[in-house]
GROMACS .gro file of C-alpha atoms in nm:
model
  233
    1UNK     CA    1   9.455  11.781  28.032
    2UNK     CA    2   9.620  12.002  28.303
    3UNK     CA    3   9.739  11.837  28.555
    4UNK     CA    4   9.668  11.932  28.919
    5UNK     CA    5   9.954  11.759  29.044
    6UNK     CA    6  10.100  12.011  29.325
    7UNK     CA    7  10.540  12.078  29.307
    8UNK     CA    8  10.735  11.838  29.494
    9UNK     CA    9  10.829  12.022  29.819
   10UNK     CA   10  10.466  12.190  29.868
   11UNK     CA   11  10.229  12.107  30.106
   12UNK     CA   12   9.906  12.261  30.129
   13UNK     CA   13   9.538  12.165  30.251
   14UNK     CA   14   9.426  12.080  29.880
   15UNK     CA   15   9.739  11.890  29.852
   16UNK     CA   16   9.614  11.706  30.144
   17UNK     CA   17   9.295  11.612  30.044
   18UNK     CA   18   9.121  11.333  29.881
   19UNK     CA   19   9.144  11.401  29.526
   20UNK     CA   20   9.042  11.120  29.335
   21UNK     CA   21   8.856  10.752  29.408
   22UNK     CA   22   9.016  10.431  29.212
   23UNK     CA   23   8.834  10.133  29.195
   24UNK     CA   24   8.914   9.747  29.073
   25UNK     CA   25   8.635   9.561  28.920
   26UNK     CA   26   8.616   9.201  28.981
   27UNK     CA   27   8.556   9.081  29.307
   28UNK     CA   28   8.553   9.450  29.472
   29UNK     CA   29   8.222   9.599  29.306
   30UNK     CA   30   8.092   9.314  29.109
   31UNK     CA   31   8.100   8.968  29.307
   32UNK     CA   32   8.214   8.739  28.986
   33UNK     CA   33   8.571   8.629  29.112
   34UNK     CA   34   8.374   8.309  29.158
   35UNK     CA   35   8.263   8.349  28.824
   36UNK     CA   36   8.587   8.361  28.634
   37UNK     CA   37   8.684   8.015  28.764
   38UNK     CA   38   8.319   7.839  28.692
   39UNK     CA   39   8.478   8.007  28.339
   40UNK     CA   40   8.859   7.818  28.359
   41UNK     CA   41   8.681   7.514  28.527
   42UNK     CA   42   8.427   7.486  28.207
   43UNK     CA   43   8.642   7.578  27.944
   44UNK     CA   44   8.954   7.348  28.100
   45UNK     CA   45   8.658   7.036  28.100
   46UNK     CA   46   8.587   7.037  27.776
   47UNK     CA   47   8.960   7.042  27.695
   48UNK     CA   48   9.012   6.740  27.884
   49UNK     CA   49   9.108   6.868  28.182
   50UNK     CA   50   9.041   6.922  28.562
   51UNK     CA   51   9.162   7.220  28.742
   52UNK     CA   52   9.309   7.206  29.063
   53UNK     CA   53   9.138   7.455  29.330
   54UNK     CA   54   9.461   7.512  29.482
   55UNK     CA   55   9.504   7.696  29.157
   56UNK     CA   56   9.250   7.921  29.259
   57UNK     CA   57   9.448   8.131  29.449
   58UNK     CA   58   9.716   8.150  29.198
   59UNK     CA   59   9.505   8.309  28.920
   60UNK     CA   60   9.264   8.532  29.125
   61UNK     CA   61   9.274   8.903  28.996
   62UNK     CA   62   9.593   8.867  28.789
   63UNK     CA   63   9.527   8.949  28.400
   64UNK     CA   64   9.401   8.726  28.155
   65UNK     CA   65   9.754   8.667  28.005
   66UNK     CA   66   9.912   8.562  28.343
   67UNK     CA   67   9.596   8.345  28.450
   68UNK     CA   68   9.547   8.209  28.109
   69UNK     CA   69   9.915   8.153  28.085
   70UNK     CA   70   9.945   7.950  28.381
   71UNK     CA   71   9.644   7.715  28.378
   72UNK     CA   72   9.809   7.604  27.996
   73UNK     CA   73  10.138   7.535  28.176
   74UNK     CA   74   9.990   7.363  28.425
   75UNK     CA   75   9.725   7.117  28.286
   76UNK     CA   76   9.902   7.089  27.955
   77UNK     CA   77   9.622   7.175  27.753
   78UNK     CA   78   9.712   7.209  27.352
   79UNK     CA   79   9.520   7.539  27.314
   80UNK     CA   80   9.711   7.892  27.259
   81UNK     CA   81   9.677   8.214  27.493
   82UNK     CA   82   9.485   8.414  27.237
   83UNK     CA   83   9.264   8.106  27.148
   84UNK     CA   84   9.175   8.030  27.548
   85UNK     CA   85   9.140   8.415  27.627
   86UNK     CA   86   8.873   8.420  27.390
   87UNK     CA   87   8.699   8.126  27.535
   88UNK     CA   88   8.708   8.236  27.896
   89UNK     CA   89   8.576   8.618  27.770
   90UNK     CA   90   8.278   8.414  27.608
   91UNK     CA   91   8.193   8.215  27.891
   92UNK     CA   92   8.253   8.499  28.143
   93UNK     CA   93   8.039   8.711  27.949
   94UNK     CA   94   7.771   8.400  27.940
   95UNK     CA   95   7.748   8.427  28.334
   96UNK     CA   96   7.726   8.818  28.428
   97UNK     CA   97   7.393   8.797  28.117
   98UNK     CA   98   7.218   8.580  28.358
   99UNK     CA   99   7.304   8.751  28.708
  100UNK     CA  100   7.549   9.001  28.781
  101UNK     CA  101   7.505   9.067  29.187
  102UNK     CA  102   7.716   9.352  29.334
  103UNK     CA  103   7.920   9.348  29.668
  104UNK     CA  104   7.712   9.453  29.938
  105UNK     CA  105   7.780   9.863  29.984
  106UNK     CA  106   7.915   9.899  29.608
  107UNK     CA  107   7.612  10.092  29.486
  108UNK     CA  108   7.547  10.350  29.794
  109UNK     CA  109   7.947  10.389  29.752
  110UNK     CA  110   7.951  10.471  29.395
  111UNK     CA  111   7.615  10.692  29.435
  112UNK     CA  112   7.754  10.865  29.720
  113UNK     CA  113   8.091  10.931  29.548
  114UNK     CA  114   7.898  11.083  29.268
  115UNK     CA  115   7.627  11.266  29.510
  116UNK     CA  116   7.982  11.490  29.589
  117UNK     CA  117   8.110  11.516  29.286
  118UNK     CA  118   8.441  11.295  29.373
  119UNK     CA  119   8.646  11.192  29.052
  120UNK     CA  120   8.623  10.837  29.020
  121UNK     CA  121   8.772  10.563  28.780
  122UNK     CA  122   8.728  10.185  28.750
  123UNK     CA  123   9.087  10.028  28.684
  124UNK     CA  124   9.048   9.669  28.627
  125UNK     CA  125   9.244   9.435  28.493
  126UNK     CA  126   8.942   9.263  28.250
  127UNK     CA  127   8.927   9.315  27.932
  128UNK     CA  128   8.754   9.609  27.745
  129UNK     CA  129   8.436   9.410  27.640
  130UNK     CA  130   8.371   9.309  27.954
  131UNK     CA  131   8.414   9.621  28.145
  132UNK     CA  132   8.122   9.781  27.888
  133UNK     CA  133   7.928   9.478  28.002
  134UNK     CA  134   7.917   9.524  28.351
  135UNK     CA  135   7.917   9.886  28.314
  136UNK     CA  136   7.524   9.843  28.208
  137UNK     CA  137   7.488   9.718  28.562
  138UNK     CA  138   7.723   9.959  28.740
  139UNK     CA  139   7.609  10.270  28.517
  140UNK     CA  140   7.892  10.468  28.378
  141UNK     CA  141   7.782  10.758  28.488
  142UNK     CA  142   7.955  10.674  28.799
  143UNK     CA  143   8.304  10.679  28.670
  144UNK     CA  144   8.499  10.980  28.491
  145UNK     CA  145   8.729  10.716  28.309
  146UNK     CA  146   8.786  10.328  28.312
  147UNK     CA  147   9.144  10.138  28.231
  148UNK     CA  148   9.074   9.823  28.108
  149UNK     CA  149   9.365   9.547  28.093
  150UNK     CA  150   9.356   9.512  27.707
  151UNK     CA  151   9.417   9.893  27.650
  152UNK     CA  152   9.778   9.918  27.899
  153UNK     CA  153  10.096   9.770  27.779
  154UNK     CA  154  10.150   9.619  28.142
  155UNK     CA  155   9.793   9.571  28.348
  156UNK     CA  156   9.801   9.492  28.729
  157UNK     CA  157  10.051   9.382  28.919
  158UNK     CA  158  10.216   9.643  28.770
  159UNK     CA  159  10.164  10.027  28.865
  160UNK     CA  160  10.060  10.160  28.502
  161UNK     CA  161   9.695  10.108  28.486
  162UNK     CA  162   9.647  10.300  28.882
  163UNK     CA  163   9.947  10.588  28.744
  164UNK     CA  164   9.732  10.626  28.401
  165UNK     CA  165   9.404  10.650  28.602
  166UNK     CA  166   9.552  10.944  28.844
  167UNK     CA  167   9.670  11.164  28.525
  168UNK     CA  168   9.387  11.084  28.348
  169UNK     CA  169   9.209  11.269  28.625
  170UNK     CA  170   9.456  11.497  28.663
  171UNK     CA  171   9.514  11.377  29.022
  172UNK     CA  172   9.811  11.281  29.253
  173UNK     CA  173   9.857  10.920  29.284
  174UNK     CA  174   9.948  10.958  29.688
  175UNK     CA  175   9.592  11.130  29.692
  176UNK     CA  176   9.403  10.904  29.512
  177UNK     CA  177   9.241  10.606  29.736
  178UNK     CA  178   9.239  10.265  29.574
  179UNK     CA  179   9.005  10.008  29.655
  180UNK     CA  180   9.113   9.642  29.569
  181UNK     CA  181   9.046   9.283  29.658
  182UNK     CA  182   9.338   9.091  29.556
  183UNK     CA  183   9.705   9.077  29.665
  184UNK     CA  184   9.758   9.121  29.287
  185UNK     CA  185   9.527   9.460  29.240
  186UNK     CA  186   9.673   9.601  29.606
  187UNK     CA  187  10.037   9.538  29.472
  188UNK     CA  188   9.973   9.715  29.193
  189UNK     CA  189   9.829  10.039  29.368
  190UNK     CA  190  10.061  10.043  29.634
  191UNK     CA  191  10.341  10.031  29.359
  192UNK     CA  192  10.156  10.352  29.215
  193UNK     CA  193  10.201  10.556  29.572
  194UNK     CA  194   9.833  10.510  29.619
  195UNK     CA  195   9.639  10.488  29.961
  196UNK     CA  196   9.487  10.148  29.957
  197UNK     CA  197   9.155   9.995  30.090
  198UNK     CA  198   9.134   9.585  30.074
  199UNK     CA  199   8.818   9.453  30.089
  200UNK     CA  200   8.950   9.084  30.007
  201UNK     CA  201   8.747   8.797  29.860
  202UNK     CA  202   8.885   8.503  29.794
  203UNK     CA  203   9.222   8.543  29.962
  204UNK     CA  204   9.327   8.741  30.302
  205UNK     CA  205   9.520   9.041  30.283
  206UNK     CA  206   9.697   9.132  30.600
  207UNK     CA  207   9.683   9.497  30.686
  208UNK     CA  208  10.028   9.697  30.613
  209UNK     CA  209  10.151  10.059  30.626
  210UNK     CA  210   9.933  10.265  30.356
  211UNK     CA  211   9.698   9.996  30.365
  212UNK     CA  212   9.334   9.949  30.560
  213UNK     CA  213   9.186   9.656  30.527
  214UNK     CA  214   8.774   9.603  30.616
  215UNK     CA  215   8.572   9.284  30.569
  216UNK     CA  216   8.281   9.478  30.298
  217UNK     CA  217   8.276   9.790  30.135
  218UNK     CA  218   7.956   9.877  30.374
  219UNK     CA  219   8.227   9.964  30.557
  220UNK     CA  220   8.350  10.276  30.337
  221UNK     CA  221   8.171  10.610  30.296
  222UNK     CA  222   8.336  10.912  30.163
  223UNK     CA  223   8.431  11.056  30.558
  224UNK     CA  224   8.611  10.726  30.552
  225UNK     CA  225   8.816  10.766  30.228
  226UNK     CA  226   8.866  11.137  30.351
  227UNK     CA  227   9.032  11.031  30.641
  228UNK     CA  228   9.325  10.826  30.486
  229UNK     CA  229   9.439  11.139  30.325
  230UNK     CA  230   9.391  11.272  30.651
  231UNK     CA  231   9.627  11.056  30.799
  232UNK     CA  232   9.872  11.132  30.559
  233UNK     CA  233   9.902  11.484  30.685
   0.00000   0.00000   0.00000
């Protein structure tokens, strides 16, 4: 793919533009962060053991291996990573079959971004599987390209899976605007050089240069995500 990437040095009214929309998953289109701990909470019970909803916090949108990782160390449990991955993708999966709702705003967003043609990838940090799922509920029509966190080498809170979704689209990261819902998924855009939109969910996230932070995505239209690049100018 060619990239469209303008020279360092050059600034021009394309290069100022709004080239590209990036989008988390979990908890910013699809309201299931509450669903992925019902998941820990029911698999950790039947292994004996109660979670902690302080813990909460600690494992909202991070990737499986870091969530999975630290609910072992910290109940105990004698059950590997790969083995207790596999249970929480079953009974994640189990939940969105039943209901699936999305955040309020996420379907006029995506329709609208696709009404004008705006290149637009999901970049989430779930695995493949259950990014198809939800897909059937999102339509894939609305995204160019989707990352999940099973196909990078390092998923969110680093920058790959935001810096593989800009050159996939052959689009500059600092003109791509990310929307996120977690300190973990913001991080990891910010780290790419990505304008950043946090709608948060289960935890605040204060407002900081490069990043805007609303209380719903009812709150974002395209005009909006124009005007961050705007901004930039």
């Amino acid at each position: 793919m060619t990239s469209t990437v303008p020279p360092p040095g050059t600034r021009t009214a394309e290069s100022s533009t709004l080239q590209a929309v990036l989008l988390d998953m979990d908890g910013t289109l699809v309201d299931t962060e509450g669903f992925w701990w019902d998941a820990e909470v029911e698999v950790f019970a039947q292994l004996g053991h109660r979670l902690d909803d302080a813990w909460r916090h600690v494992v909202v949108g991070g990737p499986m291996t870091r969530s999975a990782g630290f609910l072992i160390e910290a109940t105990g449990a004698t059950i590997t990573l790969s083995e207790l991955t596999v249970l929480l993708n079953d009974g994640f999966e189990n939940r969105i079959a039943r209901t699936l709702p999305l955040m309020p705003g996420a379907a006029r967003l995506l329709a609208e971004l696709a009404a004008h043609g705006i290149p637009t990838a999901l970049v989430s940090a779930s695995h493949r599987r259950i990014i198809d799922r939800v897909l059937l509920s999102l339509g894939a029509q609305n995204f160019t390209l989707t990352i999940a966190g099973d196909e990078v080498e390092r998923t969110k809170p680093f920058p790959d899976p935001y810096l593989i979704a800009a050159a996939g689209l052959g689009a500059d990261p600092a003109r791509c605007a990310v929307i996120e819902d977690t300190a973990t998924g913001v991080a990891a855009a910010e780290a790419a050089g990505c304008q950043v939109v946090a709608v948060p969910s289960v935890a605040p996230i204060a407002p900081a240069a490069g990043r805007t932070v609303v209380r719903s995505l009812e709150q974002v239209d395209l005009p909006f995500l124009r005007g961050l690049m705007t901004e930039k100018r």
